[in-house]
CSV table of C-alpha atoms in Angstrom, one decimal:
chain,number,residue,atom,x,y,z
A,20,MET,CA,1.8,-25.0,-8.6
A,21,ARG,CA,1.0,-23.1,-11.6
A,22,GLN,CA,4.2,-20.9,-10.1
A,23,THR,CA,6.6,-23.7,-10.8
A,24,THR,CA,5.0,-24.5,-14.0
A,25,ILE,CA,5.9,-21.6,-15.6
A,26,ILE,CA,9.1,-20.6,-13.6
A,27,LEU,CA,10.0,-24.4,-15.7
A,28,ILE,CA,8.3,-22.9,-19.3
A,29,LEU,CA,10.5,-19.5,-19.0
A,30,PHE,CA,13.9,-20.9,-17.6
A,31,LEU,CA,13.7,-24.0,-20.9
A,32,PHE,CA,12.7,-21.0,-22.4
A,33,SER,CA,15.7,-19.2,-22.3
A,34,VAL,CA,18.1,-22.6,-22.4
A,35,SER,CA,16.9,-22.8,-25.7
A,36,THR,CA,17.6,-19.8,-26.7
A,37,LEU,CA,22.0,-20.2,-25.9
A,38,LYS,CA,21.8,-23.4,-27.8
A,39,GLY,CA,20.2,-22.7,-31.2
A,40,GLN,CA,22.4,-21.4,-34.2
A,41,TYR,CA,23.2,-18.3,-33.9
A,42,ASP,CA,23.3,-16.5,-37.6
A,43,GLN,CA,20.6,-14.3,-37.7
A,44,ARG,CA,19.4,-15.8,-40.7
A,45,ASP,CA,18.4,-19.0,-39.8
A,46,LYS,CA,16.5,-17.5,-36.1
A,47,LYS,CA,13.3,-19.4,-35.7
A,48,TRP,CA,10.7,-16.8,-35.2
A,49,TYR,CA,10.1,-17.9,-31.8
A,50,ILE,CA,13.8,-17.3,-30.7
A,51,PRO,CA,14.3,-14.4,-28.8
A,52,ASN,CA,16.4,-11.7,-29.7
A,53,HIS,CA,17.6,-10.6,-26.4
A,54,THR,CA,17.8,-11.6,-22.8
A,55,LYS,CA,17.0,-8.7,-19.8
A,56,VAL,CA,18.1,-9.1,-16.4
A,57,GLN,CA,16.7,-6.0,-14.5
A,58,PHE,CA,17.1,-4.9,-10.7
A,59,ALA,CA,14.4,-3.1,-8.8
A,60,GLY,CA,11.3,-0.7,-11.2
A,61,ASN,CA,8.4,-2.5,-9.4
A,62,ILE,CA,9.0,-6.1,-11.0
A,63,GLY,CA,10.9,-8.0,-8.6
A,64,PHE,CA,14.3,-6.9,-7.3
A,65,LEU,CA,16.1,-8.8,-9.6
A,66,SER,CA,13.6,-9.5,-13.0
A,67,ALA,CA,15.1,-11.6,-16.2
A,68,GLY,CA,13.1,-13.6,-19.2
A,69,PRO,CA,13.6,-13.7,-23.2
A,70,GLY,CA,13.1,-10.3,-25.5
A,71,TYR,CA,12.1,-9.4,-28.6
A,72,LEU,CA,13.3,-7.1,-31.1
A,73,HIS,CA,10.6,-5.3,-34.0
A,74,GLY,CA,9.8,-2.0,-35.2
A,75,LYS,CA,12.9,-1.8,-37.6
A,76,GLY,CA,14.8,-2.9,-34.0
A,77,LYS,CA,13.3,0.3,-32.6
A,78,LEU,CA,10.6,-1.1,-30.5
A,79,GLU,CA,10.8,-4.3,-28.0
A,80,THR,CA,8.8,-6.8,-26.5
A,81,ASP,CA,9.9,-8.4,-22.9
A,82,LEU,CA,8.6,-10.8,-20.8
A,83,MET,CA,10.5,-10.7,-17.2
A,84,LEU,CA,10.0,-13.4,-14.1
A,85,GLY,CA,10.7,-11.1,-11.0
A,86,PHE,CA,11.6,-12.2,-7.5
A,87,LEU,CA,11.5,-10.3,-4.2
A,88,PRO,CA,13.4,-12.3,-1.6
A,89,LYS,CA,11.1,-12.3,1.6
A,90,SER,CA,14.8,-10.9,3.4
A,91,ILE,CA,14.9,-7.9,1.1
A,92,GLY,CA,11.4,-6.9,0.6
A,93,GLY,CA,9.5,-7.8,3.9
A,94,ASP,CA,7.6,-10.3,1.4
A,95,HIS,CA,8.1,-13.4,-0.7
A,96,ILE,CA,6.7,-12.7,-4.2
A,97,VAL,CA,7.0,-13.4,-7.3
A,98,SER,CA,6.0,-11.3,-10.7
A,99,LEU,CA,5.5,-11.9,-14.2
A,100,THR,CA,5.9,-9.3,-16.8
A,101,GLY,CA,5.0,-7.6,-20.0
A,102,LYS,CA,6.8,-5.3,-20.7
A,103,MET,CA,7.3,-2.6,-24.5
A,104,THR,CA,10.4,0.2,-25.5
A,105,TYR,CA,10.5,2.2,-27.6
A,106,SER,CA,13.8,3.9,-28.2
A,107,PRO,CA,13.6,6.0,-31.9
A,108,TRP,CA,17.0,8.1,-31.7
A,109,LYS,CA,20.1,6.0,-31.3
A,110,THR,CA,23.9,8.2,-31.7
A,111,ASN,CA,27.0,6.6,-31.9
A,112,LEU,CA,29.5,7.9,-29.1
A,113,GLY,CA,33.1,6.5,-31.3
A,114,GLU,CA,33.1,2.2,-33.0
A,115,GLU,CA,32.4,0.8,-29.0
A,116,LEU,CA,29.7,2.6,-28.0
A,117,THR,CA,26.5,3.5,-29.4
A,118,LEU,CA,23.5,6.1,-27.0
A,119,ILE,CA,20.2,5.6,-26.8
A,120,PRO,CA,19.2,8.9,-25.2
A,121,PHE,CA,15.4,8.4,-24.7
A,122,SER,CA,13.1,5.3,-24.2
A,123,ILE,CA,9.6,4.7,-23.2
A,124,GLY,CA,7.6,2.5,-22.7
A,125,PRO,CA,4.4,0.3,-20.9
A,126,TYR,CA,4.3,-2.5,-18.4
A,127,LEU,CA,1.9,-5.1,-17.4
A,128,SER,CA,3.1,-6.9,-14.1
A,129,TYR,CA,0.9,-9.3,-12.6
A,130,SER,CA,2.4,-10.9,-9.0
A,131,PHE,CA,1.4,-14.5,-7.6
A,132,GLY,CA,0.0,-14.7,-4.2
A,133,SER,CA,-3.2,-15.4,-2.4
A,134,GLN,CA,-3.3,-12.1,-1.2
A,135,PHE,CA,-3.8,-10.5,-4.6
A,136,ASP,CA,-6.7,-11.2,-6.8
A,137,THR,CA,-7.6,-10.5,-10.0
A,138,LEU,CA,-11.2,-10.8,-10.3
A,139,LEU,CA,-13.6,-9.4,-7.6
A,140,PRO,CA,-14.1,-12.6,-4.7
A,141,ASN,CA,-17.4,-13.7,-4.8
A,142,GLU,CA,-18.0,-11.7,-1.1
A,143,TYR,CA,-18.2,-8.7,-2.5
A,144,PRO,CA,-21.3,-6.6,-4.4
A,145,LYS,CA,-20.3,-5.7,-8.0
A,146,GLY,CA,-17.8,-3.1,-8.1
A,147,TYR,CA,-16.5,-2.5,-4.3
A,148,TYR,CA,-13.3,-2.4,-5.3
A,149,TRP,CA,-12.8,-1.4,-8.2
A,150,TRP,CA,-8.8,-2.1,-9.5
A,151,ALA,CA,-7.3,-5.8,-9.4
A,152,THR,CA,-4.5,-6.1,-6.7
A,153,SER,CA,-2.9,-9.1,-8.8
A,154,LEU,CA,-2.1,-6.9,-11.9
A,155,ARG,CA,-0.4,-3.6,-11.8
A,156,PHE,CA,-0.4,-1.3,-15.6
A,157,GLY,CA,2.7,0.8,-15.3
A,158,ALA,CA,5.0,3.2,-17.7
A,159,PHE,CA,8.6,4.1,-17.9
A,160,ILE,CA,11.3,7.0,-19.7
A,161,GLY,CA,15.0,6.1,-19.5
A,162,GLY,CA,17.9,5.8,-21.7
A,163,ARG,CA,20.9,3.3,-22.7
A,164,LEU,CA,24.6,2.7,-23.6
A,165,GLN,CA,24.8,-0.5,-26.3
A,166,MET,CA,28.3,-1.9,-26.5
A,167,PRO,CA,28.7,-4.1,-29.7
A,168,LEU,CA,31.1,-7.9,-28.6
A,169,LYS,CA,33.0,-10.6,-31.3
A,170,SER,CA,30.3,-11.5,-33.6
A,171,GLU,CA,31.8,-15.1,-33.2
A,172,GLN,CA,30.4,-14.9,-29.9
A,173,LYS,CA,26.9,-15.6,-28.6
A,174,VAL,CA,26.5,-12.7,-26.7
A,175,LYS,CA,26.8,-10.2,-29.8
A,176,GLY,CA,26.6,-6.9,-27.6
A,177,LEU,CA,25.3,-5.4,-24.0
A,178,ASP,CA,23.4,-2.5,-23.2
A,179,PHE,CA,23.4,-1.0,-20.0
A,180,TYR,CA,20.0,0.7,-19.2
A,181,TYR,CA,18.1,2.5,-16.3
A,182,GLU,CA,14.6,3.7,-16.1
A,183,LEU,CA,12.2,5.6,-14.3
A,184,GLY,CA,9.0,4.5,-13.9
A,185,THR,CA,5.3,4.8,-12.0
A,186,TYR,CA,2.4,2.6,-12.3
A,187,ASP,CA,-1.7,3.3,-12.2
A,188,LEU,CA,-2.4,3.1,-8.3
A,189,GLU,CA,0.9,5.9,-7.2
A,190,PHE,CA,0.4,8.2,-10.2
A,191,LEU,CA,-3.4,8.7,-9.3
A,192,SER,CA,-2.2,9.4,-6.4
A,193,TYR,CA,-0.1,11.9,-7.5
A,194,ILE,CA,-2.3,13.1,-9.7
A,195,GLN,CA,-5.2,13.9,-7.2
A,196,ASN,CA,-2.7,15.1,-4.7
A,197,THR,CA,-0.2,17.6,-6.0
A,198,LYS,CA,0.1,20.0,-3.2
A,199,TYR,CA,1.4,17.5,-0.7
A,200,LEU,CA,2.6,14.9,-3.6
A,201,SER,CA,5.7,15.3,-5.2
A,202,ILE,CA,6.6,14.5,-8.9
A,203,THR,CA,9.5,12.6,-7.4
A,204,ASP,CA,7.0,10.9,-4.8
A,205,ILE,CA,5.8,8.7,-7.4
A,206,PHE,CA,9.0,7.6,-9.7
A,207,SER,CA,11.4,4.6,-8.5
A,208,LEU,CA,14.4,4.0,-10.5
A,209,ALA,CA,15.8,0.2,-12.6
A,210,LEU,CA,18.6,-0.6,-13.7
A,211,GLY,CA,19.7,-3.5,-15.9
A,212,VAL,CA,21.3,-5.3,-18.6
A,213,LYS,CA,20.6,-6.6,-21.7
A,214,LEU,CA,22.3,-9.4,-23.8
A,215,LYS,CA,21.8,-9.6,-27.3
A,216,LEU,CA,21.7,-12.6,-28.9
A,217,TYR,CA,20.4,-12.3,-32.4
B,9,MET,CA,31.9,8.2,-19.8
B,10,ARG,CA,31.1,4.7,-17.5
B,11,ARG,CA,32.2,7.3,-14.4
B,12,SER,CA,29.9,9.8,-15.8
B,13,LEU,CA,27.2,7.7,-15.6
B,14,TYR,CA,27.8,6.5,-12.2
B,15,THR,CA,28.4,9.9,-11.1
B,16,ILE,CA,24.5,10.6,-13.0
B,17,LEU,CA,23.3,7.8,-11.5
B,18,ILE,CA,24.2,8.3,-8.2
B,19,LEU,CA,22.6,12.0,-8.8
B,20,LEU,CA,19.6,10.7,-9.7
B,21,CYS,CA,19.7,8.2,-6.8
B,22,VAL,CA,20.1,11.5,-3.8
B,23,THR,CA,17.4,13.4,-6.4
B,24,LEU,CA,14.4,11.0,-6.0
B,25,GLN,CA,13.1,9.8,-2.6
B,26,ALA,CA,12.8,6.6,-2.8
B,27,CYS,CA,15.1,5.1,-5.3
B,28,PHE,CA,14.8,1.6,-5.6
B,29,GLU,CA,11.2,-0.6,-5.2
B,30,TYR,CA,10.7,-4.2,-6.0
B,31,ASN,CA,7.0,-4.4,-5.8
B,32,PRO,CA,4.2,-2.4,-5.2
B,33,ASN,CA,3.2,-5.0,-2.4
B,34,GLN,CA,6.3,-5.2,-1.1
B,35,ILE,CA,6.6,-4.4,2.9
B,36,ILE,CA,10.2,-2.2,3.6
B,37,LEU,CA,9.9,-0.2,6.7
B,38,GLU,CA,12.4,2.1,8.4
B,39,ASP,CA,12.7,1.5,12.2
B,40,ASP,CA,10.6,4.7,13.3
B,41,GLU,CA,7.6,3.2,11.2
B,42,LYS,CA,7.1,-0.3,13.0
B,43,ASP,CA,5.6,-0.9,16.1
B,44,LEU,CA,3.4,2.2,16.0
B,45,THR,CA,0.7,1.3,18.6
B,46,ALA,CA,3.0,0.4,21.1
B,47,LYS,CA,4.9,2.7,20.8
B,48,ASN,CA,2.5,5.5,20.6
B,49,ILE,CA,0.7,4.1,23.5
B,50,ALA,CA,3.4,4.7,25.6
B,51,LYS,CA,3.8,8.0,23.9
B,52,LEU,CA,0.6,9.1,25.7
B,53,GLN,CA,1.3,7.5,28.6
B,54,GLU,CA,3.9,10.0,29.6
B,55,THR,CA,1.6,12.8,29.9
B,56,THR,CA,-0.4,12.8,33.0
B,57,PRO,CA,-4.5,12.8,32.4
B,58,SER,CA,-6.3,15.1,33.9
B,59,GLU,CA,-10.1,14.5,35.4
B,60,THR,CA,-11.5,15.8,31.7
B,61,ILE,CA,-9.8,13.9,28.5
B,62,ARG,CA,-10.2,15.1,25.1
B,63,PHE,CA,-9.3,13.1,21.8
B,64,VAL,CA,-10.0,14.0,18.0
B,65,PHE,CA,-11.4,10.5,16.2
B,66,MET,CA,-10.8,11.0,12.3
B,67,GLY,CA,-11.1,8.3,9.3
B,68,ASP,CA,-10.5,7.1,5.6
B,69,THR,CA,-7.4,9.2,4.5
B,70,GLN,CA,-7.2,6.8,2.1
B,71,ARG,CA,-6.2,8.8,-1.2
B,72,PHE,CA,-6.7,11.9,0.3
B,73,TYR,CA,-3.0,13.3,1.9
B,74,ASP,CA,-3.9,16.6,0.7
B,75,GLU,CA,-7.2,16.9,3.1
B,76,SER,CA,-4.9,14.6,5.6
B,77,ASP,CA,-2.5,17.3,5.7
B,78,ASP,CA,-4.7,20.6,6.3
B,79,PHE,CA,-6.3,18.0,9.0
B,80,VAL,CA,-3.2,17.8,10.8
B,81,LYS,CA,-3.1,21.7,10.5
B,82,SER,CA,-6.9,22.2,11.6
B,83,VAL,CA,-6.2,19.6,14.7
B,84,ASN,CA,-2.7,21.1,16.0
B,85,GLN,CA,-4.6,24.2,16.5
B,86,LEU,CA,-7.0,22.4,19.6
B,87,ALA,CA,-5.9,23.1,22.5
B,88,ASN,CA,-6.2,20.2,25.2
B,89,ILE,CA,-6.1,17.8,22.7
B,90,ASP,CA,-4.6,14.0,24.3
B,91,PHE,CA,-4.5,11.9,21.7
B,92,VAL,CA,-6.0,11.1,18.0
B,93,VAL,CA,-7.3,8.1,16.9
B,94,HIS,CA,-7.6,7.2,13.0
B,95,GLY,CA,-11.0,5.5,12.2
B,96,GLY,CA,-9.3,3.5,10.0
B,97,ASP,CA,-9.2,2.8,6.0
B,98,ILE,CA,-5.3,4.6,6.0
B,99,SER,CA,-4.9,3.3,2.6
B,100,ASP,CA,-7.0,2.7,-0.4
B,101,PHE,CA,-5.1,0.4,-2.2
B,102,GLY,CA,-3.1,-1.6,1.1
B,103,LEU,CA,0.0,-0.6,-0.4
B,104,VAL,CA,2.7,-0.2,1.6
B,105,GLN,CA,4.1,3.6,0.1
B,106,GLU,CA,0.6,4.2,1.4
B,107,PHE,CA,0.7,3.9,4.9
B,108,LYS,CA,3.8,5.4,4.7
B,109,TRP,CA,3.1,8.7,3.6
B,110,ILE,CA,-0.2,8.5,6.3
B,111,HIS,CA,2.3,7.9,8.9
B,112,GLU,CA,4.5,11.2,7.7
B,113,ILE,CA,1.4,13.1,7.9
B,114,MET,CA,0.2,12.2,11.1
B,115,SER,CA,3.5,12.0,12.9
B,116,GLY,CA,3.4,16.3,12.2
B,117,LEU,CA,0.5,16.0,14.8
B,118,LYS,CA,1.2,16.9,18.2
B,119,VAL,CA,0.1,14.7,19.9
B,120,PRO,CA,0.3,10.5,19.4
B,121,TYR,CA,-2.1,9.2,17.6
B,122,LEU,CA,-3.5,5.5,17.3
B,123,THR,CA,-5.5,3.3,14.5
B,124,VAL,CA,-7.8,1.1,13.6
B,125,ILE,CA,-8.1,-1.2,10.4
B,126,GLY,CA,-9.8,-0.6,7.9
B,127,ASN,CA,-11.2,-2.6,4.9
B,128,HIS,CA,-9.1,-0.8,2.7
B,129,ASP,CA,-6.0,-1.3,5.2
B,130,LEU,CA,-6.4,-5.5,4.2
B,131,LEU,CA,-5.7,-5.5,0.5
B,132,ALA,CA,-3.2,-6.9,-1.1
B,133,ASN,CA,-0.3,-6.7,1.5
B,134,GLY,CA,-2.4,-4.6,3.6
B,135,ARG,CA,-2.8,-6.5,6.4
B,136,LYS,CA,0.7,-7.6,6.6
B,137,VAL,CA,1.7,-4.3,6.3
B,138,TYR,CA,-0.6,-3.2,8.9
B,139,ARG,CA,0.8,-5.8,11.7
B,140,GLU,CA,3.8,-4.6,11.3
B,141,MET,CA,3.6,-0.9,11.2
B,142,TYR,CA,1.5,-0.5,14.0
B,143,GLY,CA,0.8,-3.9,15.3
B,144,GLU,CA,-2.3,-6.6,16.8
B,145,LEU,CA,-6.2,-5.8,14.9
B,146,ASP,CA,-7.5,-5.8,18.4
B,147,TYR,CA,-6.2,-3.9,21.4
B,148,THR,CA,-7.1,-2.0,23.9
B,149,PHE,CA,-5.0,1.0,26.0
B,150,GLU,CA,-5.8,3.0,28.7
B,151,TYR,CA,-6.1,6.7,29.8
B,152,GLY,CA,-6.7,8.0,33.2
B,153,ASN,CA,-10.1,6.6,34.1
B,154,TYR,CA,-11.0,5.9,30.8
B,155,ARG,CA,-10.9,2.2,28.6
B,156,PHE,CA,-10.3,2.3,24.7
B,157,ILE,CA,-11.5,-1.2,23.4
B,158,MET,CA,-9.3,-1.1,19.4
B,159,LEU,CA,-11.7,-3.1,17.5
B,160,ASN,CA,-10.8,-5.0,13.7
B,161,THR,CA,-14.8,-5.1,12.1
B,162,ASN,CA,-14.2,-5.5,8.6
B,163,SER,CA,-16.2,-8.6,7.8
B,164,ARG,CA,-16.3,-8.5,4.5
B,165,GLU,CA,-12.6,-8.8,3.7
B,166,PHE,CA,-13.1,-12.0,5.6
B,167,ASN,CA,-15.7,-14.0,3.8
B,168,PHE,CA,-18.2,-13.0,6.9
B,169,ASN,CA,-16.3,-16.3,8.4
B,170,GLY,CA,-18.3,-15.5,12.0
B,171,THR,CA,-14.3,-14.7,13.5
B,172,VAL,CA,-14.3,-11.1,12.3
B,173,PRO,CA,-15.0,-9.0,14.6
B,174,ASP,CA,-14.3,-11.6,17.4
B,175,LEU,CA,-16.8,-10.6,20.2
B,176,MET,CA,-15.4,-13.9,21.7
B,177,TRP,CA,-12.3,-11.1,22.8
B,178,LEU,CA,-14.7,-8.2,22.9
B,179,LYS,CA,-16.3,-10.0,25.7
B,180,GLN,CA,-13.3,-10.3,28.1
B,181,GLN,CA,-11.7,-6.6,27.6
B,182,LEU,CA,-15.3,-5.7,28.4
B,183,GLU,CA,-14.7,-7.7,31.4
B,184,ASP,CA,-11.6,-7.7,32.3
B,185,ASN,CA,-12.7,-3.8,33.5
B,186,THR,CA,-12.4,-4.0,37.2
B,187,ALA,CA,-12.2,-0.6,37.9
B,188,ASN,CA,-15.5,0.1,36.1
B,189,LYS,CA,-13.4,2.8,34.1
B,190,LYS,CA,-16.0,4.6,30.9
B,191,THR,CA,-15.0,2.6,28.0
B,192,VAL,CA,-15.2,3.2,24.2
B,193,VAL,CA,-14.9,0.5,21.7
B,194,MET,CA,-14.0,1.5,18.2
B,195,SER,CA,-13.5,0.3,15.1
B,196,HIS,CA,-14.1,1.3,11.3
B,197,ILE,CA,-17.2,-0.6,10.1
B,198,PRO,CA,-20.7,-0.3,12.3
B,199,PRO,CA,-22.6,-2.5,13.4
B,200,PHE,CA,-25.3,-2.0,11.2
B,201,ASP,CA,-23.8,-1.3,7.9
B,202,GLY,CA,-23.9,-4.5,5.3
B,203,ASP,CA,-19.8,-4.6,5.8
B,204,PHE,CA,-20.3,-6.1,9.4
B,205,ASP,CA,-20.7,-9.5,9.9
B,206,PRO,CA,-24.8,-9.7,9.8
B,207,ASN,CA,-24.7,-12.9,12.1
B,208,LEU,CA,-22.8,-10.7,14.5
B,209,GLU,CA,-24.4,-7.2,14.2
B,210,GLN,CA,-27.4,-8.4,16.9
B,211,GLU,CA,-24.1,-9.3,19.8
B,212,TYR,CA,-22.2,-6.4,19.2
B,213,ALA,CA,-25.1,-4.0,20.4
B,214,GLN,CA,-26.2,-6.7,22.8
B,215,LEU,CA,-22.4,-7.0,24.6
B,216,LEU,CA,-22.0,-2.5,24.2
B,217,ALA,CA,-25.8,-2.1,25.9
B,218,GLU,CA,-25.5,-4.5,29.1
B,219,ASP,CA,-22.5,-3.0,29.6
B,220,PRO,CA,-23.2,0.0,31.8
B,221,ASN,CA,-19.6,1.5,31.3
B,222,VAL,CA,-19.9,1.8,27.5
B,223,GLU,CA,-20.4,5.1,26.6
B,224,LEU,CA,-19.8,4.9,23.4
B,225,SER,CA,-19.4,3.1,20.2
B,226,LEU,CA,-17.6,5.1,17.1
B,227,HIS,CA,-17.0,4.5,13.4
B,228,ALA,CA,-15.9,5.5,10.3
B,229,HIS,CA,-16.4,4.1,7.2
B,230,ARG,CA,-19.2,5.7,5.4
B,231,HIS,CA,-17.8,8.9,4.3
B,232,SER,CA,-20.7,10.5,6.3
B,233,PHE,CA,-21.4,11.7,9.8
B,234,PHE,CA,-23.6,9.8,12.0
B,235,ASP,CA,-25.2,10.0,15.4
B,236,ASN,CA,-27.9,7.8,17.1
B,237,GLU,CA,-29.3,5.4,20.0
B,238,TYR,CA,-29.4,3.2,16.6
B,239,TYR,CA,-31.2,-0.1,18.6
B,240,ASP,CA,-32.9,2.5,21.2
B,241,ASP,CA,-30.4,0.7,24.3
B,242,GLY,CA,-28.8,4.0,25.7
B,243,THR,CA,-26.0,2.9,23.8
B,244,ARG,CA,-25.0,5.7,20.7
B,245,TYR,CA,-23.2,5.2,18.2
B,246,PHE,CA,-21.5,8.1,16.3
B,247,VAL,CA,-20.1,7.8,12.6
B,248,THR,CA,-17.2,10.0,11.6
B,249,THR,CA,-16.5,11.3,8.3
B,250,SER,CA,-13.6,11.2,5.7
B,251,MET,CA,-11.3,13.2,5.1
B,252,GLN,CA,-12.0,13.6,1.4
B,253,LYS,CA,-15.0,15.6,3.1
B,254,ARG,CA,-12.7,17.9,5.6
B,255,GLY,CA,-14.0,16.6,8.6
B,256,TYR,CA,-13.6,15.2,12.4
B,257,ILE,CA,-15.0,14.8,15.8
B,258,VAL,CA,-13.7,15.9,19.3
B,259,VAL,CA,-14.7,13.7,22.0
B,260,THR,CA,-14.6,15.2,25.4
B,261,MET,CA,-14.8,13.2,28.4
B,262,SER,CA,-16.1,13.7,32.1
B,263,SER,CA,-17.2,11.5,34.7
B,264,GLN,CA,-19.9,13.2,34.6
B,265,GLU,CA,-20.5,13.6,30.3
B,266,THR,CA,-19.4,13.0,27.0
B,267,GLN,CA,-19.1,15.5,24.6
B,268,ILE,CA,-18.7,15.0,20.8
B,269,GLU,CA,-18.6,18.4,18.7
B,270,VAL,CA,-18.2,18.5,15.3
B,271,ILE,CA,-15.7,20.2,13.2
B,272,ASN,CA,-15.4,20.5,9.7
B,273,TYR,CA,-12.0,22.1,8.3
């Protein structure tokens, strides 16, 4: 039920972003600047959601709802992720293309499901397990290409990005086992598209 | 430009072992990572057991891959080992990636390995991962003149609901031993531990003590060695240490006697 409510709110929110006025000056603060759709990256097989641009255009904050179907992931998992991306540099590769060579950011991802706990259930003594199985904190580095579209369209531009990410428990496993594990064992790849609205 | 980007991505994919991950709790396994209990019992039974058998009992690999890798090297130097038993807590967080890493390490053993489930293996999607990778949480196998009963004793993970360990099933398995084969019961949590259902402790001990075929009750979980006839009823309880502490035991069984040797590597 809680899950369905969140999905519904996000859906309505996303739809509202497409219906409003498209002039930057008229944009209300709560209307997102963009929408992202991402493949993989430990936040869903596919994830999508609204995002905001701030910090002089170098910082993005995204809320992503992710889905992993059972047929692909062995279990049906819905997750909700808050994510920030800092991209300090831009290089123009001609009029139609901009390169962002480096991005970095953290994320916090919540997986829905009765098998995942956020607080330790009552049957355990205090501190029995120290981490929450429902919440994963992760980080990534990446890069992207930006393509502007004609300004009278709803979507003002497209970004194509990749990310290499890891998360808390995997990273901890690596730093304690640098003989057996290599750094490539804990990083995985994500690919995504950003639809710029404002 | 687009093409070179594509090439770069392909190259990255090849370089990275697990290219795409969808959720830490996903359960995506290769064919050779599935149904391992049945496969390894079949592999074990291809060999002809001698009158005296020898097996290794170890446990708690959780998040200690370097040490687990050294364990495999240590066991491979021993002669006449028939099989290895992992006493549970294969993983630390119940994540499929951890189970895969440990299976990869244990696959380096010259002999088949079997497992019992630990409390950490039941976390998050761990129970589903264990079922798909290994199989049943309670199972029995025989090798030569010996019978091995593998039991889930992680009562706390089931909120002490009275069904774990499944003593009805254990009783049945002990009774089904018409050939009176010497029996070893193995599980992660020993009955005298606080994580074992206190309402089932005495009954467990009694079932083992009343069965003349039972030789040993083997456990892990406590990360230290322990060897005692705990209930003074003739049943020997042995707890092995963790991989972090770099120790395991070798059990040698014959019709006359059972010997346990502690090895620190």
